[in-house]
CSV table of N, CA and C in Angstrom, one decimal:
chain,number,residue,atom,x,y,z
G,10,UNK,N,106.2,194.3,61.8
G,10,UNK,CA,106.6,193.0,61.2
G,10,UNK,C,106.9,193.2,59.7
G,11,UNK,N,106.2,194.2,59.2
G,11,UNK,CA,106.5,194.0,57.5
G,11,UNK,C,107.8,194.7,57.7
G,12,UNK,N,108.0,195.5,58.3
G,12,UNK,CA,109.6,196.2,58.2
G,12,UNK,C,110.8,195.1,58.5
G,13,UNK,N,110.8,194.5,59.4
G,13,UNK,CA,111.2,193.2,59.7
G,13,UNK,C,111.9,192.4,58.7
G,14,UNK,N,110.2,192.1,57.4
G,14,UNK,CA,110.7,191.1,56.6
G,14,UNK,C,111.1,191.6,55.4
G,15,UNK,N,110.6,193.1,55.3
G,15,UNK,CA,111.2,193.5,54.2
G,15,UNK,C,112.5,193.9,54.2
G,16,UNK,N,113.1,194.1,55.4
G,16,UNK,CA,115.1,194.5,55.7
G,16,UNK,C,115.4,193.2,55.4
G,17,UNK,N,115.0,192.4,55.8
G,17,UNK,CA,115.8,190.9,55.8
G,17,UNK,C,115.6,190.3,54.4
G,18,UNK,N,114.5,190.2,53.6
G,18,UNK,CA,114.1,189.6,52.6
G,18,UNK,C,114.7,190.4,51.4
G,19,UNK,N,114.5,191.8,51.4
G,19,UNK,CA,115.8,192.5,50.4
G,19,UNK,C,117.0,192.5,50.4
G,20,UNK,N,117.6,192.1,51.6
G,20,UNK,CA,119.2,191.7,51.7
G,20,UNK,C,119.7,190.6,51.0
G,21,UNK,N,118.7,189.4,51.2
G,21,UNK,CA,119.1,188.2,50.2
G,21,UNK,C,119.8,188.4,49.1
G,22,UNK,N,119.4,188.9,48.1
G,22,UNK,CA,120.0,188.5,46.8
G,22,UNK,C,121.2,189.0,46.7
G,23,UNK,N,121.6,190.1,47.8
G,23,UNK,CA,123.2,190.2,48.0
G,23,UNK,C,124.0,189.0,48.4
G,24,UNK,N,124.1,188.4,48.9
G,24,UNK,CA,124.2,187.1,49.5
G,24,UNK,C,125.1,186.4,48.2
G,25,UNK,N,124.3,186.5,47.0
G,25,UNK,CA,124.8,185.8,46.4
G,25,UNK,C,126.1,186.3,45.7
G,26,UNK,N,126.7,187.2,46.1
G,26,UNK,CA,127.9,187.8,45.5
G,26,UNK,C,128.7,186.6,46.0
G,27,UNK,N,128.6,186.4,47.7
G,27,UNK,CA,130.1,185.7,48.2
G,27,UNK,C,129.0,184.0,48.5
G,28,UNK,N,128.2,183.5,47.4
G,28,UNK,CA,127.4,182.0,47.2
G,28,UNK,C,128.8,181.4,47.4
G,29,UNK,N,129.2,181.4,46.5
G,29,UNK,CA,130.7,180.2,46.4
G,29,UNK,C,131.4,180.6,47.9
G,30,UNK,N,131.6,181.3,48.7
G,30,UNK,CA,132.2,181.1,49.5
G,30,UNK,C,131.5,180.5,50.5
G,31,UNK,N,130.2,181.0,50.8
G,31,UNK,CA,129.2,180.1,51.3
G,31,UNK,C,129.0,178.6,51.5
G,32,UNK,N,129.2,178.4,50.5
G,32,UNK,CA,129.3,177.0,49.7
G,32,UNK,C,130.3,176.1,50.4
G,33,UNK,N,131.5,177.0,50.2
G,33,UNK,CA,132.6,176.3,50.6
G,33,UNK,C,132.4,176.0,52.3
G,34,UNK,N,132.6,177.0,52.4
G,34,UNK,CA,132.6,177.1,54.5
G,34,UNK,C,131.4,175.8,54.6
G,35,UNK,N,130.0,175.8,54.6
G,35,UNK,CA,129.2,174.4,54.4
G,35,UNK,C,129.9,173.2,54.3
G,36,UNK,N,130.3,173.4,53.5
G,36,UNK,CA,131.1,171.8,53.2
G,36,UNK,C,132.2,171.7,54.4
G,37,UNK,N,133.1,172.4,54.9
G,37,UNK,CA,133.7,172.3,55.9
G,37,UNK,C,133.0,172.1,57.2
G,38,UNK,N,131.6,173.0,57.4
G,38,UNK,CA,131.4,173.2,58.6
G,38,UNK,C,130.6,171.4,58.8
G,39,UNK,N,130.4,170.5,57.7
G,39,UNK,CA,129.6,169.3,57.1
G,39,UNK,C,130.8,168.4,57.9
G,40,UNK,N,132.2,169.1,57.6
G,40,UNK,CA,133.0,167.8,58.1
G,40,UNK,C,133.9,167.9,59.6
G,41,UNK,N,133.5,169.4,60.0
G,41,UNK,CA,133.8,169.6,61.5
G,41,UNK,C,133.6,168.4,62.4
G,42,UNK,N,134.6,168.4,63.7
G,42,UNK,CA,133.6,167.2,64.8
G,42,UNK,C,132.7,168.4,65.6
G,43,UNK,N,133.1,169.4,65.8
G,43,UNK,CA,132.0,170.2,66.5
G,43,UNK,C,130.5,170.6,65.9
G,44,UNK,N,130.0,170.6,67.0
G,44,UNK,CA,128.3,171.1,66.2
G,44,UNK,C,128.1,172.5,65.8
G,45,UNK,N,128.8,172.8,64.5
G,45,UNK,CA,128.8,174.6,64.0
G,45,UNK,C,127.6,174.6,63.5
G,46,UNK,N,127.1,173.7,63.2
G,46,UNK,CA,125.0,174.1,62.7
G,46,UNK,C,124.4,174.4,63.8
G,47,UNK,N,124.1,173.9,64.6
G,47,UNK,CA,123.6,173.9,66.2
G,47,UNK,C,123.8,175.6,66.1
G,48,UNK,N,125.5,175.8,66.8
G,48,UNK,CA,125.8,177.1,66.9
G,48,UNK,C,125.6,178.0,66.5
G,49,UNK,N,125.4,177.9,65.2
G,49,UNK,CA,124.6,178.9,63.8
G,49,UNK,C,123.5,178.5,64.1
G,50,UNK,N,122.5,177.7,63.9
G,50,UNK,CA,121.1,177.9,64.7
G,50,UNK,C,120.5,178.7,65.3
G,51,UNK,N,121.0,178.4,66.6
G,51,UNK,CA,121.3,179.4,67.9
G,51,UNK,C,121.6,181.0,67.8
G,52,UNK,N,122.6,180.9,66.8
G,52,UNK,CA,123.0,182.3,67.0
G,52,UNK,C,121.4,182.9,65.6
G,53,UNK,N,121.1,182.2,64.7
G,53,UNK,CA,120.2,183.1,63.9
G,53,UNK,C,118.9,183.3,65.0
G,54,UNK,N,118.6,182.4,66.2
G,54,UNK,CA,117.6,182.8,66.5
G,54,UNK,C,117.5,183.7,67.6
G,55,UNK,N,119.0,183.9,68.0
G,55,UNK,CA,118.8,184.6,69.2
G,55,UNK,C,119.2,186.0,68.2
G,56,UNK,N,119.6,186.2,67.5
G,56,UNK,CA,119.6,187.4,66.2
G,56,UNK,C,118.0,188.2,65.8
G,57,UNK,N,117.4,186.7,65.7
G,57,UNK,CA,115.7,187.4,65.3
G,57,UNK,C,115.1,187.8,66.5
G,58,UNK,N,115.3,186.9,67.7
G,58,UNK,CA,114.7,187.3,68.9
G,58,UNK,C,115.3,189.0,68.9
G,59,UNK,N,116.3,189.0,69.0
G,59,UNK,CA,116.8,191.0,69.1
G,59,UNK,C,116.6,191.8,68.2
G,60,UNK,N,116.3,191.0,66.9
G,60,UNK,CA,116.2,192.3,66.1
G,60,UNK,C,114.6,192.6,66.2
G,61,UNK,N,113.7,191.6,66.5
G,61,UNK,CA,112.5,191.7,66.7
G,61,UNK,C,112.2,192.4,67.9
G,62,UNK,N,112.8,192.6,68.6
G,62,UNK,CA,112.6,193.4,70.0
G,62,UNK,C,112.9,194.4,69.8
G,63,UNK,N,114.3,195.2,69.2
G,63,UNK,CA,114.3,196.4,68.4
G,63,UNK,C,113.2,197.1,68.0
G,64,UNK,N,112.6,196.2,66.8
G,64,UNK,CA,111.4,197.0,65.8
G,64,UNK,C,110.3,197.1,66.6
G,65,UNK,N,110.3,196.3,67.7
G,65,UNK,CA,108.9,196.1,68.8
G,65,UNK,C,109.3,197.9,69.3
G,66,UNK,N,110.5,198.1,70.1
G,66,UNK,CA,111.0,198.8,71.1
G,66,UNK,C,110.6,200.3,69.9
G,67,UNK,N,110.8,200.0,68.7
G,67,UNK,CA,111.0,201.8,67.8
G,67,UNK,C,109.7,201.4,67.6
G,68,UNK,N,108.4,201.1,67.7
G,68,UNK,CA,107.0,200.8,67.7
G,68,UNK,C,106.6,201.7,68.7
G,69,UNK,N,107.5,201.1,69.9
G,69,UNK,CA,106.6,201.6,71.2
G,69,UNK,C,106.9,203.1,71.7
G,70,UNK,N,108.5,203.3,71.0
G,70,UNK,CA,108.8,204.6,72.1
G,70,UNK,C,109.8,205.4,71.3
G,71,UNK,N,110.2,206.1,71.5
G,71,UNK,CA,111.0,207.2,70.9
G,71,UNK,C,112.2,206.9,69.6
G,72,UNK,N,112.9,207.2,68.7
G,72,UNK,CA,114.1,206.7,68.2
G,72,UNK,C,115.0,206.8,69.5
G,73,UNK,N,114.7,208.1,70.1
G,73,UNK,CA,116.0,208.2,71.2
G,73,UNK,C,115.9,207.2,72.2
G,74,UNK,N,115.1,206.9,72.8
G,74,UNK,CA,114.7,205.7,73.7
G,74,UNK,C,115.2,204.6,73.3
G,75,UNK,N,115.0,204.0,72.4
G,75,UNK,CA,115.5,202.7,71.3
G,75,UNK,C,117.3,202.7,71.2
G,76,UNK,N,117.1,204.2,70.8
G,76,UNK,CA,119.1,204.0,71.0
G,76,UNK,C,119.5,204.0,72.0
G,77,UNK,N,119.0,204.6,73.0
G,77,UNK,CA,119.4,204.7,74.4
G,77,UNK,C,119.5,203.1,75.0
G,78,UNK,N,118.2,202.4,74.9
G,78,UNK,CA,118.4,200.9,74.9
G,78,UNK,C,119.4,199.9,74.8
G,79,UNK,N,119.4,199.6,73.4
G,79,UNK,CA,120.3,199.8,72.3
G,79,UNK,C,122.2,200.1,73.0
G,80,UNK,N,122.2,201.3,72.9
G,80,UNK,CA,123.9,201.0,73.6
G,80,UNK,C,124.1,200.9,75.0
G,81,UNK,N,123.1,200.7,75.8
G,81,UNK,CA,123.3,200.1,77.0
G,81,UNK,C,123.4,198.7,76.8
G,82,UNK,N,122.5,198.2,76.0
G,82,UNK,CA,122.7,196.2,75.7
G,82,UNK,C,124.4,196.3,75.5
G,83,UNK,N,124.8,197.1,74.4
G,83,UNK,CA,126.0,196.5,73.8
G,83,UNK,C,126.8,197.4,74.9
G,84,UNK,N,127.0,198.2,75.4
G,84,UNK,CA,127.7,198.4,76.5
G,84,UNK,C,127.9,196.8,77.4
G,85,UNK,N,126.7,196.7,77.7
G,85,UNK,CA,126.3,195.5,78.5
G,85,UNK,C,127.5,194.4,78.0
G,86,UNK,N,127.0,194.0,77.0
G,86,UNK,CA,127.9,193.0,76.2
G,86,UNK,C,129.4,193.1,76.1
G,87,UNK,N,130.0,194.1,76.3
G,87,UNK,CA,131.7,194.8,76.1
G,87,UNK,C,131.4,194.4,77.6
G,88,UNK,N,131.3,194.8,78.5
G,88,UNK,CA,132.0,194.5,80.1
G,88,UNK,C,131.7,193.0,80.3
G,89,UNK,N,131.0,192.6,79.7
G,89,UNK,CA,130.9,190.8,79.9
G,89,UNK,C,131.9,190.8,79.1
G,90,UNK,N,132.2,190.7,77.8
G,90,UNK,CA,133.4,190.1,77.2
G,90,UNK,C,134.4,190.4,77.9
G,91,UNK,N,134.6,192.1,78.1
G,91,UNK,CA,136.3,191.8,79.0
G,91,UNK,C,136.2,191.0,79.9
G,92,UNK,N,134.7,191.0,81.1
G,92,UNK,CA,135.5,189.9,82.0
G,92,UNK,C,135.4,188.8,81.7
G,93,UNK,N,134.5,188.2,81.1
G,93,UNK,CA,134.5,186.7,80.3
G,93,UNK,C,135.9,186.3,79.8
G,94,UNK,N,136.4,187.3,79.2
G,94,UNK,CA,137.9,186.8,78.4
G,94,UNK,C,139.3,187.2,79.1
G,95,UNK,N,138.7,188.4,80.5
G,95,UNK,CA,139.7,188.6,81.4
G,95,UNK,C,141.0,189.4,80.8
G,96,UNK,N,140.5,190.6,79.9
G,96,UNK,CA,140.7,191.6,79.3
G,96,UNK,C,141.1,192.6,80.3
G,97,UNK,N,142.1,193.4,80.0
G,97,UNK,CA,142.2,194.8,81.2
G,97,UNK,C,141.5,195.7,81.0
G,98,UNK,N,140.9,196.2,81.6
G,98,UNK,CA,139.8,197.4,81.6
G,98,UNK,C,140.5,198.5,82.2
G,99,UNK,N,140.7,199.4,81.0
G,99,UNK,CA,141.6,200.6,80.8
G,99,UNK,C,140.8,201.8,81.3
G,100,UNK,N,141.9,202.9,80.9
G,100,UNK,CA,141.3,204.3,80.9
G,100,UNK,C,140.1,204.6,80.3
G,101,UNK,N,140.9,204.2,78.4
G,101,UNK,CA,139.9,204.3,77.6
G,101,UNK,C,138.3,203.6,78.1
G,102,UNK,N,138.1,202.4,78.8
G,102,UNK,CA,137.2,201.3,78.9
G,102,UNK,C,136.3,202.2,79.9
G,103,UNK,N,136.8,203.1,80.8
G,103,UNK,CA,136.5,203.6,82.1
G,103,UNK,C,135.8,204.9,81.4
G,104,UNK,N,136.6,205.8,80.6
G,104,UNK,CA,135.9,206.7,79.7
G,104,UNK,C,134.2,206.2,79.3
G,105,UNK,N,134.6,205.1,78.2
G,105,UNK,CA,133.5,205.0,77.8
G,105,UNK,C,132.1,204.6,78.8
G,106,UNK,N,132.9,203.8,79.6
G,106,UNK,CA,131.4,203.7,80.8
G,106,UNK,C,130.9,205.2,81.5
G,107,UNK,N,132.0,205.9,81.8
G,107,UNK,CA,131.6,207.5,82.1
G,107,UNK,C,130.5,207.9,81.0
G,108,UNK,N,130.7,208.1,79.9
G,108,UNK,CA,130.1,208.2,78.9
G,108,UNK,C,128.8,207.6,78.4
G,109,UNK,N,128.9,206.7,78.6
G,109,UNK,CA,127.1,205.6,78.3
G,109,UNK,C,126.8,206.2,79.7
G,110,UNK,N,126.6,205.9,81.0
G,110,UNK,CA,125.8,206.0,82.3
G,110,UNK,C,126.0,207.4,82.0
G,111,UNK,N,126.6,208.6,82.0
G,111,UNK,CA,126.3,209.7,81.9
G,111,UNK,C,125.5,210.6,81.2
G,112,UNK,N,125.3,209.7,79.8
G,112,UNK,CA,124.7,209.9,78.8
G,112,UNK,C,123.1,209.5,79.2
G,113,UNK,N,123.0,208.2,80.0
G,113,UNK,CA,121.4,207.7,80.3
G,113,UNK,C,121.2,208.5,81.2
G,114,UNK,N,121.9,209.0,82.1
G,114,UNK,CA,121.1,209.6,83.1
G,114,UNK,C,120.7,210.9,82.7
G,115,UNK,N,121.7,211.7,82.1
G,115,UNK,CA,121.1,213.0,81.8
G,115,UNK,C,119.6,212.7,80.7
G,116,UNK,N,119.6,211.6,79.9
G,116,UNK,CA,118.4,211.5,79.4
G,116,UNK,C,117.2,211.1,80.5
């Protein structure tokens, strides 16, 4: 958990380079009709839920394990987006799945 707060807690004061832009988008996202705070909500907590599972997962088990994890989620995540957005799933797309499942099994 201290690694947790100290990645996140020393990133802040970078932040303040692009404040004014920050600033600005706020004030827009204040006069949207859609709920973008809700959605930003949402997305910071489902962000800590994962990153927190991460530093749980390099706690419990190997770096390789953790990555191995790790690009199976986001594999995971790429074949929902294509079909979610109904994307063509190419050669290239077919490579890369040869590639991740090839890669977990031999581990």
């Amino acid at each position: 958990q201290e690694n947790l707060f100290y990645a996140h807690a020393l990133s802040i004061p970078f932040f303040l380079v692009v404040g004014p832009d920050i600033i600005a988008h706020a004030r827009i996202w204040n006069e949207a009709t859609d709920p973008l705070w809700i959605f930003a909500l949402a997305n910071v907590i489902t962000q800590y839920v994962c990153i927190r599972g991460v530093y749980t997962l390099t706690g419990l088990t190997s770096s390789l394990t953790t990555t191995l994890v790790i690009t199976l989620r986001k594999f995971i995540s790429l074949v929902f987006s294509v079909v979610y957005f109904q994307n063509p799933f190419t050669l290239t797309h077919w490579l890369g799945t040869f590639l991740v499942f090839g890669g977990s099994l031999l581990y």
